[in-house]
């Protein structure tokens, strides 16, 4: 029920509230409390691996065969103080305390997936700035291979998209089209680009260029006019598209029986071997030519962005380990209450903490209001007439006091701001100095844990 409730709430909060009227679903606070117990820190949790290992022990040898997929997803930059972990979340984080002061703009995610069995399991993620360097990708990849191999899974292939950092990783590992593998503990592990991304890259290049192969020419305009009268080159384009459709079927077979011959599993006597050999020769013979200038662009091709046309095929795989198992496997560490109050994570809206407040009447009013609140808390512990006269003022002679004035409930001659406190100019300048100091130190210390004193 909890897993269903979280999935529904993730899809639509409005739908969750509507369904809650008819079914007894957990409250939002209950869901947040349950999710907070999951191992969500960057990297791979050893306790989560221990829980996955219990599932692997029940698998057959063929069921343990798997691939590792890795991909980068863009993130909205934001910072949040997590009181449970006593650190600021939202900076570049490679796990095990390896953090930098740069804002995270993307996440590298690793997932294992069964080859002969329909299971999948997210393994871990790392927060990165802009793009993960290939050197770090290589380190983390080998680290993950070692960890899941140690619990009994057998990695046979690595799969990624056409990102520039993944292509650089291949060059550093000396992986080539003729030798598409690397060695790990004496066994070959193959590296594959995701076939859907490859097909989409071909499609996107065909939109911009003509493909010359053999004595034939394929053009995107032929596809656009396929419902009408086809030009003489239409048959060539149709043949090319049909061949790539069969290539896609060969690389994405998932059932024993299919009406399409090339979508059936590869075997010793299947047609796949001869067909793929022919297609390899065909692809090598293709020349990408600009239809306007007739200039050959074959050696200058780039991989267009295919994220805008993502795969919408229904995913029939099952998650190997549910969230409830993770929760049992990994309990959050108990917080030492002597080091600070326990509180929910403090989210910070999108803002520039370096923004100058000088001349910003809205910002200065907010600072004045917060400064008055700090003084109010201070006076609860240390109150004297000298401090009050030195640190507060009663006159309304500044535009920075407007918020305090409009927040007032009961205004009297003795208390023009009611129960609110308006700080003196001296103390306000002191707080602005602290703010300036914070701006200087924050960038250098945001990746460190907060120290209480």
CSV table of C-alpha atoms in Angstrom, one decimal:
chain,number,residue,atom,x,y,z
A,1,UNK,CA,0.0,0.0,0.0
A,2,UNK,CA,2.8,2.4,0.8
A,3,UNK,CA,4.5,1.8,-2.5
A,4,UNK,CA,1.3,2.4,-4.4
A,5,UNK,CA,0.6,5.6,-2.3
A,6,UNK,CA,4.0,7.0,-3.1
A,7,UNK,CA,3.7,6.2,-6.8
A,8,UNK,CA,0.3,7.9,-6.9
A,9,UNK,CA,1.5,10.9,-5.0
A,10,UNK,CA,4.5,11.3,-7.3
A,11,UNK,CA,2.3,11.3,-10.4
A,12,UNK,CA,-0.2,13.8,-9.1
A,13,UNK,CA,-0.8,15.3,-5.7
A,14,UNK,CA,-4.2,16.4,-6.7
A,15,UNK,CA,-5.1,12.9,-7.8
A,16,UNK,CA,-3.8,11.5,-4.5
A,17,UNK,CA,-6.0,13.9,-2.5
A,18,UNK,CA,-9.0,12.8,-4.6
A,19,UNK,CA,-8.4,9.1,-4.2
A,20,UNK,CA,-7.8,9.7,-0.4
A,21,UNK,CA,-11.5,10.7,-0.2
A,22,UNK,CA,-12.6,7.1,-1.2
A,23,UNK,CA,-9.7,5.0,0.1
A,24,UNK,CA,-7.8,5.0,3.4
A,25,UNK,CA,-4.4,6.2,2.2
A,26,UNK,CA,-1.5,7.4,4.3
A,27,UNK,CA,-1.1,11.1,5.0
A,28,UNK,CA,1.5,13.2,3.3
A,29,UNK,CA,3.6,13.3,6.5
A,30,UNK,CA,3.4,9.5,6.8
A,31,UNK,CA,4.7,9.2,3.2
A,32,UNK,CA,7.6,11.6,3.9
A,33,UNK,CA,8.5,9.9,7.1
A,34,UNK,CA,8.6,6.5,5.3
A,35,UNK,CA,10.6,7.8,2.4
A,36,UNK,CA,13.1,9.5,4.8
A,37,UNK,CA,14.1,6.0,6.0
A,38,UNK,CA,15.3,4.9,2.5
A,39,UNK,CA,19.0,5.0,1.6
A,40,UNK,CA,19.1,8.0,-0.7
A,41,UNK,CA,22.6,9.3,-0.2
A,42,UNK,CA,24.8,9.5,-3.4
A,43,UNK,CA,26.7,6.4,-4.0
A,44,UNK,CA,25.8,2.8,-3.3
A,45,UNK,CA,24.6,1.8,0.2
A,46,UNK,CA,26.3,-1.4,1.5
A,47,UNK,CA,23.1,-2.2,3.5
A,48,UNK,CA,21.1,-2.0,0.3
A,49,UNK,CA,23.6,-4.3,-1.4
A,50,UNK,CA,23.1,-6.8,1.5
A,51,UNK,CA,19.4,-6.7,1.0
A,52,UNK,CA,19.8,-7.2,-2.8
A,53,UNK,CA,22.1,-10.1,-2.1
A,54,UNK,CA,19.3,-12.0,-0.3
A,55,UNK,CA,17.3,-11.8,-3.6
A,56,UNK,CA,20.2,-12.9,-5.8
A,57,UNK,CA,20.8,-16.1,-3.7
A,58,UNK,CA,17.4,-17.3,-4.9
A,59,UNK,CA,18.2,-16.8,-8.6
A,60,UNK,CA,19.3,-19.3,-11.1
A,61,UNK,CA,22.7,-19.0,-12.8
A,62,UNK,CA,21.1,-17.6,-15.9
A,63,UNK,CA,19.0,-15.2,-13.9
A,64,UNK,CA,22.1,-13.6,-12.4
A,65,UNK,CA,23.3,-12.5,-15.9
A,66,UNK,CA,22.9,-8.8,-16.1
A,67,UNK,CA,23.8,-5.5,-17.8
A,68,UNK,CA,24.6,-2.2,-16.2
A,69,UNK,CA,23.0,0.9,-17.7
A,70,UNK,CA,24.2,4.3,-16.9
A,71,UNK,CA,22.8,7.7,-17.9
A,72,UNK,CA,22.9,11.3,-17.0
A,73,UNK,CA,19.7,13.3,-16.1
A,74,UNK,CA,19.4,17.0,-15.8
A,75,UNK,CA,18.5,18.5,-12.4
A,76,UNK,CA,17.1,21.8,-11.3
A,77,UNK,CA,19.8,23.5,-9.2
A,78,UNK,CA,18.8,24.0,-5.6
A,79,UNK,CA,20.2,23.8,-2.1
A,80,UNK,CA,18.6,22.3,0.9
A,81,UNK,CA,19.9,21.8,4.5
A,82,UNK,CA,19.2,18.2,5.6
A,83,UNK,CA,19.1,18.2,9.4
A,84,UNK,CA,19.1,14.4,9.5
A,85,UNK,CA,22.5,14.2,7.8
A,86,UNK,CA,23.7,17.6,9.0
A,87,UNK,CA,24.8,18.8,5.6
A,88,UNK,CA,23.7,21.0,2.6
A,89,UNK,CA,22.2,18.9,-0.2
A,90,UNK,CA,22.5,20.1,-3.8
A,91,UNK,CA,26.2,20.3,-4.4
A,92,UNK,CA,28.4,18.0,-6.5
A,93,UNK,CA,28.6,14.7,-4.5
A,94,UNK,CA,30.5,11.5,-5.6
A,95,UNK,CA,29.7,9.6,-2.4
A,96,UNK,CA,31.8,8.6,0.6
A,97,UNK,CA,32.4,12.2,1.6
A,98,UNK,CA,33.8,13.2,-1.8
A,99,UNK,CA,31.9,16.5,-2.3
A,100,UNK,CA,32.8,19.8,-4.0
A,101,UNK,CA,31.5,23.3,-3.6
A,102,UNK,CA,29.9,23.4,-7.1
A,103,UNK,CA,26.2,23.2,-7.6
A,104,UNK,CA,24.8,19.9,-8.9
A,105,UNK,CA,23.1,20.3,-12.3
A,106,UNK,CA,22.9,16.6,-13.2
A,107,UNK,CA,22.9,13.1,-11.8
A,108,UNK,CA,24.6,10.0,-13.1
A,109,UNK,CA,22.4,7.0,-12.4
A,110,UNK,CA,23.4,3.3,-12.5
A,111,UNK,CA,21.0,0.5,-12.9
A,112,UNK,CA,21.3,-3.3,-13.2
A,113,UNK,CA,19.0,-5.2,-15.5
A,114,UNK,CA,18.6,-8.9,-16.1
A,115,UNK,CA,19.5,-10.4,-19.5
A,116,UNK,CA,17.4,-13.6,-19.4
A,117,UNK,CA,15.0,-12.5,-16.6
A,118,UNK,CA,12.7,-9.5,-16.5
A,119,UNK,CA,14.1,-7.7,-13.4
A,120,UNK,CA,15.9,-4.4,-12.9
A,121,UNK,CA,17.3,-2.6,-9.9
A,122,UNK,CA,18.6,0.9,-9.5
A,123,UNK,CA,22.1,0.7,-7.9
A,124,UNK,CA,23.1,4.3,-7.1
A,125,UNK,CA,23.6,7.8,-8.3
A,126,UNK,CA,26.1,10.6,-8.1
A,127,UNK,CA,25.4,14.4,-8.2
A,128,UNK,CA,27.6,16.2,-10.8
A,129,UNK,CA,28.2,19.7,-12.1
A,130,UNK,CA,27.3,20.0,-15.8
A,131,UNK,CA,28.7,16.6,-16.8
A,132,UNK,CA,30.6,13.8,-15.0
A,133,UNK,CA,34.3,13.6,-16.1
A,134,UNK,CA,35.1,10.4,-17.9
A,135,UNK,CA,37.9,9.6,-15.4
A,136,UNK,CA,35.4,9.6,-12.5
A,137,UNK,CA,32.9,7.7,-14.6
A,138,UNK,CA,35.5,4.9,-15.1
A,139,UNK,CA,36.3,4.8,-11.4
A,140,UNK,CA,32.7,4.6,-10.3
A,141,UNK,CA,31.8,2.1,-13.0
A,142,UNK,CA,34.5,-0.3,-12.0
A,143,UNK,CA,33.6,0.2,-8.3
A,144,UNK,CA,30.0,-0.7,-9.0
A,145,UNK,CA,31.0,-3.7,-11.1
A,146,UNK,CA,33.1,-5.0,-8.2
A,147,UNK,CA,30.3,-4.4,-5.7
A,148,UNK,CA,27.5,-6.2,-7.5
A,149,UNK,CA,29.9,-9.0,-8.6
A,150,UNK,CA,30.7,-9.6,-5.0
A,151,UNK,CA,27.0,-10.4,-4.2
A,152,UNK,CA,26.7,-12.9,-7.0
A,153,UNK,CA,25.5,-11.0,-10.1
A,154,UNK,CA,27.3,-11.6,-13.4
A,155,UNK,CA,27.9,-8.4,-15.4
A,156,UNK,CA,28.1,-9.1,-19.2
A,157,UNK,CA,27.6,-5.7,-20.7
A,158,UNK,CA,27.6,-1.9,-20.0
A,159,UNK,CA,25.0,0.3,-21.8
A,160,UNK,CA,24.9,4.0,-22.1
A,161,UNK,CA,23.7,6.7,-24.5
A,162,UNK,CA,25.8,8.8,-26.9
A,163,UNK,CA,26.9,11.5,-24.4
A,164,UNK,CA,30.3,13.0,-25.1
A,165,UNK,CA,31.6,11.9,-21.7
A,166,UNK,CA,30.6,8.3,-22.4
A,167,UNK,CA,32.3,8.5,-25.8
A,168,UNK,CA,35.5,9.8,-24.1
A,169,UNK,CA,35.3,7.0,-21.6
A,170,UNK,CA,35.4,4.5,-24.5
A,171,UNK,CA,38.5,6.1,-25.9
A,172,UNK,CA,40.2,6.1,-22.6
A,173,UNK,CA,39.4,2.4,-22.2
A,174,UNK,CA,40.6,1.6,-25.7
A,175,UNK,CA,37.1,0.3,-26.7
A,176,UNK,CA,36.7,0.2,-30.5
A,177,UNK,CA,34.0,-1.0,-33.0
A,178,UNK,CA,36.2,-4.0,-33.8
A,179,UNK,CA,37.0,-4.7,-30.1
A,180,UNK,CA,33.9,-3.5,-28.2
A,181,UNK,CA,34.8,-4.8,-24.8
A,182,UNK,CA,37.2,-4.4,-21.8
A,183,UNK,CA,38.6,-7.0,-19.5
A,184,UNK,CA,37.5,-7.3,-15.8
A,185,UNK,CA,38.9,-10.2,-13.7
A,186,UNK,CA,39.9,-12.1,-16.8
A,187,UNK,CA,36.4,-11.9,-18.5
A,188,UNK,CA,35.2,-9.7,-21.3
A,189,UNK,CA,32.5,-7.1,-20.5
A,190,UNK,CA,31.0,-5.6,-23.7
A,191,UNK,CA,30.2,-1.9,-24.0
A,192,UNK,CA,27.1,-1.1,-26.0
A,193,UNK,CA,25.4,2.2,-27.0
A,194,UNK,CA,21.7,2.1,-26.4
A,195,UNK,CA,20.1,0.9,-29.8
A,196,UNK,CA,17.1,3.3,-29.6
A,197,UNK,CA,19.5,6.3,-29.2
A,198,UNK,CA,21.6,5.0,-32.2
A,199,UNK,CA,18.5,4.7,-34.4
A,200,UNK,CA,17.3,8.2,-33.3
A,201,UNK,CA,20.7,9.6,-34.1
A,202,UNK,CA,20.5,8.1,-37.6
A,203,UNK,CA,17.0,9.5,-38.0
A,204,UNK,CA,18.1,13.0,-36.9
A,205,UNK,CA,21.1,13.0,-39.3
A,206,UNK,CA,18.8,11.8,-42.1
A,207,UNK,CA,16.6,14.8,-41.5
A,208,UNK,CA,19.6,17.1,-42.1
A,209,UNK,CA,21.5,15.2,-44.8
A,210,UNK,CA,21.1,12.8,-47.6
A,211,UNK,CA,22.5,9.2,-47.3
A,212,UNK,CA,24.4,7.8,-50.3
A,213,UNK,CA,24.9,4.1,-50.2
A,214,UNK,CA,25.9,1.9,-53.1
A,215,UNK,CA,24.4,3.6,-56.1
A,216,UNK,CA,21.3,4.8,-54.2
A,217,UNK,CA,20.2,7.9,-52.3
A,218,UNK,CA,18.0,8.1,-49.3
A,219,UNK,CA,16.3,11.5,-48.4
A,220,UNK,CA,14.1,12.6,-45.5
A,221,UNK,CA,11.7,14.3,-47.9
A,222,UNK,CA,10.8,10.9,-49.3
A,223,UNK,CA,9.4,10.0,-45.9
A,224,UNK,CA,7.5,13.3,-45.6
A,225,UNK,CA,5.8,12.6,-49.0
A,226,UNK,CA,5.2,8.9,-48.4
A,227,UNK,CA,1.5,9.3,-48.4
A,228,UNK,CA,1.6,10.9,-51.8
A,229,UNK,CA,3.3,10.0,-55.1
A,230,UNK,CA,6.9,8.9,-54.3
A,231,UNK,CA,9.8,10.2,-56.3
A,232,UNK,CA,12.3,7.9,-58.0
A,233,UNK,CA,14.5,7.8,-54.9
A,234,UNK,CA,11.6,6.8,-52.6
A,235,UNK,CA,12.3,3.1,-53.0
A,236,UNK,CA,15.9,3.6,-51.8
A,237,UNK,CA,14.7,5.5,-48.8
A,238,UNK,CA,12.1,2.9,-47.9
A,239,UNK,CA,14.8,0.2,-48.2
A,240,UNK,CA,17.1,2.0,-45.8
A,241,UNK,CA,14.3,2.6,-43.3
A,242,UNK,CA,13.2,-1.0,-43.5
A,243,UNK,CA,16.8,-2.2,-42.9
A,244,UNK,CA,17.2,0.0,-39.8
A,245,UNK,CA,13.8,-1.3,-38.5
A,246,UNK,CA,15.2,-4.8,-38.8
A,247,UNK,CA,18.4,-3.8,-37.1
A,248,UNK,CA,16.4,-2.3,-34.2
A,249,UNK,CA,14.4,-5.6,-34.0
A,250,UNK,CA,17.6,-7.6,-33.8
A,251,UNK,CA,19.0,-5.6,-30.9
A,252,UNK,CA,15.7,-5.5,-29.0
A,253,UNK,CA,14.3,-9.0,-29.0
A,254,UNK,CA,12.6,-9.8,-25.7
A,255,UNK,CA,10.2,-12.7,-26.5
A,256,UNK,CA,10.7,-16.2,-27.9
A,257,UNK,CA,8.0,-15.9,-30.5
A,258,UNK,CA,7.3,-12.9,-32.7
A,259,UNK,CA,5.6,-12.3,-36.1
A,260,UNK,CA,8.7,-10.4,-37.2
A,261,UNK,CA,11.5,-12.8,-38.0
A,262,UNK,CA,14.3,-10.4,-37.0
A,263,UNK,CA,12.7,-9.8,-33.6
A,264,UNK,CA,13.1,-13.4,-32.5
A,265,UNK,CA,16.0,-14.4,-30.2
A,266,UNK,CA,19.4,-14.8,-31.9
A,267,UNK,CA,20.5,-18.5,-32.2
A,268,UNK,CA,23.2,-20.4,-34.1
A,269,UNK,CA,20.9,-21.0,-37.1
A,270,UNK,CA,18.9,-17.8,-37.1
A,271,UNK,CA,19.0,-15.2,-39.9
A,272,UNK,CA,20.5,-12.6,-37.6
A,273,UNK,CA,24.1,-13.4,-38.3
A,274,UNK,CA,24.0,-13.0,-42.0
A,275,UNK,CA,21.7,-10.0,-41.9
A,276,UNK,CA,23.8,-8.1,-39.3
A,277,UNK,CA,27.0,-8.8,-41.3
A,278,UNK,CA,25.3,-7.4,-44.4
A,279,UNK,CA,24.1,-4.3,-42.5
A,280,UNK,CA,27.6,-3.7,-41.1
A,281,UNK,CA,28.8,-3.5,-44.7
A,282,UNK,CA,25.9,-1.3,-45.6
A,283,UNK,CA,26.5,1.2,-42.8
A,284,UNK,CA,30.2,1.4,-43.6
A,285,UNK,CA,29.3,2.3,-47.2
A,286,UNK,CA,26.9,5.1,-46.3
A,287,UNK,CA,28.0,8.7,-47.2
A,288,UNK,CA,26.2,11.5,-45.5
A,289,UNK,CA,25.8,14.3,-48.1
A,290,UNK,CA,24.3,17.8,-47.8
A,291,UNK,CA,21.5,17.9,-50.4
A,292,UNK,CA,22.0,21.6,-51.1
A,293,UNK,CA,25.8,21.8,-51.4
A,294,UNK,CA,26.5,18.1,-52.2
A,295,UNK,CA,29.3,18.3,-49.5
A,296,UNK,CA,30.2,15.0,-47.8
A,297,UNK,CA,29.7,15.3,-44.0
A,298,UNK,CA,30.3,11.6,-43.1
A,299,UNK,CA,33.4,12.3,-41.1
A,300,UNK,CA,32.0,15.4,-39.3
A,301,UNK,CA,28.8,13.9,-37.9
A,302,UNK,CA,27.7,14.8,-34.4
A,303,UNK,CA,25.2,13.0,-32.2
A,304,UNK,CA,22.1,15.2,-32.0
A,305,UNK,CA,20.2,15.5,-28.8
A,306,UNK,CA,17.6,12.7,-28.8
A,307,UNK,CA,16.2,13.4,-25.3
A,308,UNK,CA,13.3,15.4,-26.7
A,309,UNK,CA,12.0,12.2,-28.4
A,310,UNK,CA,12.3,9.8,-25.6
A,311,UNK,CA,11.2,6.1,-25.7
A,312,UNK,CA,7.6,5.7,-24.6
A,313,UNK,CA,7.5,1.9,-24.8
A,314,UNK,CA,5.8,0.3,-21.8
A,315,UNK,CA,8.3,-1.1,-19.3
A,316,UNK,CA,7.4,-4.6,-18.3
A,317,UNK,CA,10.4,-5.3,-16.0
A,318,UNK,CA,9.9,-5.6,-12.3
A,319,UNK,CA,12.0,-3.9,-9.6
A,320,UNK,CA,14.2,-6.5,-7.9
A,321,UNK,CA,14.0,-4.9,-4.5
A,322,UNK,CA,11.0,-2.8,-3.3
A,323,UNK,CA,11.3,0.3,-1.1
A,324,UNK,CA,10.1,-1.6,2.0
A,325,UNK,CA,13.1,-3.9,1.8
A,326,UNK,CA,15.4,-1.0,1.5
A,327,UNK,CA,13.8,0.6,4.6
A,328,UNK,CA,14.4,-2.6,6.6
A,329,UNK,CA,18.0,-2.8,5.3
A,330,UNK,CA,18.9,0.8,6.0
A,331,UNK,CA,17.8,2.8,9.0
A,332,UNK,CA,18.9,6.4,9.2
A,333,UNK,CA,21.5,7.1,11.9
A,334,UNK,CA,20.2,8.4,15.2
A,335,UNK,CA,20.8,12.1,15.6
A,336,UNK,CA,22.7,13.4,18.6
A,337,UNK,CA,20.2,15.8,20.1
A,338,UNK,CA,22.9,17.5,22.1
A,339,UNK,CA,24.4,18.8,18.8
A,340,UNK,CA,21.3,20.7,17.7
A,341,UNK,CA,17.5,20.5,17.4
A,342,UNK,CA,16.0,17.9,15.2
A,343,UNK,CA,13.9,19.4,12.4
A,344,UNK,CA,12.6,18.6,8.9
A,345,UNK,CA,14.9,19.4,6.0
A,346,UNK,CA,15.0,23.1,5.2
A,347,UNK,CA,14.4,23.8,1.6
A,348,UNK,CA,15.8,26.9,0.0
A,349,UNK,CA,13.9,28.4,-2.9
A,350,UNK,CA,15.7,29.2,-6.1
A,351,UNK,CA,17.6,32.4,-5.3
A,352,UNK,CA,21.1,33.9,-5.6
A,353,UNK,CA,22.6,34.2,-2.1
A,354,UNK,CA,25.2,36.5,-3.6
A,355,UNK,CA,22.7,39.2,-4.5
A,356,UNK,CA,23.6,42.6,-3.2
A,357,UNK,CA,20.9,44.0,-0.8
A,358,UNK,CA,22.0,47.6,-1.1
A,359,UNK,CA,19.3,49.6,-2.9
A,360,UNK,CA,16.9,46.6,-2.8
A,361,UNK,CA,14.0,47.9,-0.6
A,362,UNK,CA,12.3,44.5,-0.5
A,363,UNK,CA,15.4,42.7,0.5
A,364,UNK,CA,16.3,45.3,3.1
A,365,UNK,CA,12.8,45.2,4.7
A,366,UNK,CA,13.2,41.4,4.9
A,367,UNK,CA,16.6,41.7,6.6
A,368,UNK,CA,15.2,44.3,9.0
A,369,UNK,CA,12.3,42.0,10.0
A,370,UNK,CA,14.6,39.0,10.5
A,371,UNK,CA,17.1,41.1,12.5
A,372,UNK,CA,14.2,42.2,14.8
A,373,UNK,CA,13.2,38.6,15.3
A,374,UNK,CA,16.8,37.7,16.3
A,375,UNK,CA,16.8,40.5,18.8
A,376,UNK,CA,13.5,39.3,20.2
A,377,UNK,CA,15.0,35.9,20.8
A,378,UNK,CA,18.1,37.5,22.3
A,379,UNK,CA,16.0,39.6,24.7
A,380,UNK,CA,14.3,36.4,26.0
A,381,UNK,CA,17.7,35.3,27.5
A,382,UNK,CA,19.6,38.6,28.0
A,383,UNK,CA,17.5,41.6,28.6
A,384,UNK,CA,18.6,45.0,30.0
A,385,UNK,CA,17.7,48.6,29.3
A,386,UNK,CA,21.1,49.4,28.0
A,387,UNK,CA,20.9,46.6,25.4
A,388,UNK,CA,17.4,47.6,24.4
A,389,UNK,CA,18.3,51.3,23.9
A,390,UNK,CA,21.5,50.4,21.9
A,391,UNK,CA,20.0,47.7,19.7
A,392,UNK,CA,16.5,48.9,18.9
A,393,UNK,CA,14.8,52.1,17.8
A,394,UNK,CA,11.2,53.2,18.0
A,395,UNK,CA,11.1,55.9,15.3
A,396,UNK,CA,9.7,55.2,11.8
A,397,UNK,CA,12.2,57.1,9.7
A,398,UNK,CA,13.4,54.6,7.2
A,399,UNK,CA,11.8,52.7,4.2
A,400,UNK,CA,13.4,49.5,5.6
A,401,UNK,CA,10.9,49.5,8.4
A,402,UNK,CA,7.8,49.3,6.3
A,403,UNK,CA,7.4,45.5,6.6
A,404,UNK,CA,7.6,45.8,10.4
A,405,UNK,CA,5.0,48.5,10.4
A,406,UNK,CA,2.5,46.6,8.2
A,407,UNK,CA,3.1,43.4,10.2
A,408,UNK,CA,2.0,45.2,13.4
A,409,UNK,CA,-1.2,44.0,15.2
A,410,UNK,CA,-1.5,46.5,18.1
A,411,UNK,CA,0.3,49.8,17.6
A,412,UNK,CA,0.7,52.1,20.7
A,413,UNK,CA,2.7,55.2,21.4
A,414,UNK,CA,5.1,53.1,23.5
A,415,UNK,CA,5.2,50.3,20.9
A,416,UNK,CA,4.8,51.7,17.4
A,417,UNK,CA,5.5,48.2,16.0
A,418,UNK,CA,3.4,46.3,18.5
A,419,UNK,CA,5.1,43.1,19.6
A,420,UNK,CA,7.7,43.4,16.8
A,421,UNK,CA,11.1,44.8,17.3
A,422,UNK,CA,12.8,47.2,14.9
A,423,UNK,CA,16.6,47.0,15.1
A,424,UNK,CA,18.8,50.0,15.3
A,425,UNK,CA,20.9,51.1,12.3
A,426,UNK,CA,24.0,50.0,14.1
A,427,UNK,CA,22.8,46.5,14.8
A,428,UNK,CA,21.4,46.2,11.2
A,429,UNK,CA,24.8,47.2,9.8
A,430,UNK,CA,26.3,44.6,12.0
A,431,UNK,CA,24.0,41.9,10.7
A,432,UNK,CA,24.7,43.0,7.1
A,433,UNK,CA,28.4,42.5,7.8
A,434,UNK,CA,27.7,39.0,9.0
A,435,UNK,CA,25.7,38.4,5.8
A,436,UNK,CA,28.6,39.6,3.7
A,437,UNK,CA,30.9,37.3,5.7
A,438,UNK,CA,28.5,34.4,5.1
A,439,UNK,CA,28.6,35.0,1.3
A,440,UNK,CA,32.4,34.9,1.3
A,441,UNK,CA,32.6,31.7,3.5
A,442,UNK,CA,29.5,29.8,2.1
A,443,UNK,CA,31.0,28.9,-1.3
A,444,UNK,CA,34.2,27.5,0.4
A,445,UNK,CA,32.3,25.5,3.1
A,446,UNK,CA,29.0,24.5,1.6
A,447,UNK,CA,30.2,20.9,1.0
A,448,UNK,CA,31.3,20.5,4.6
A,449,UNK,CA,29.2,19.3,7.5
A,450,UNK,CA,27.8,21.9,9.8
A,451,UNK,CA,29.7,22.2,13.1
A,452,UNK,CA,27.7,23.2,16.2
A,453,UNK,CA,29.4,25.3,18.9
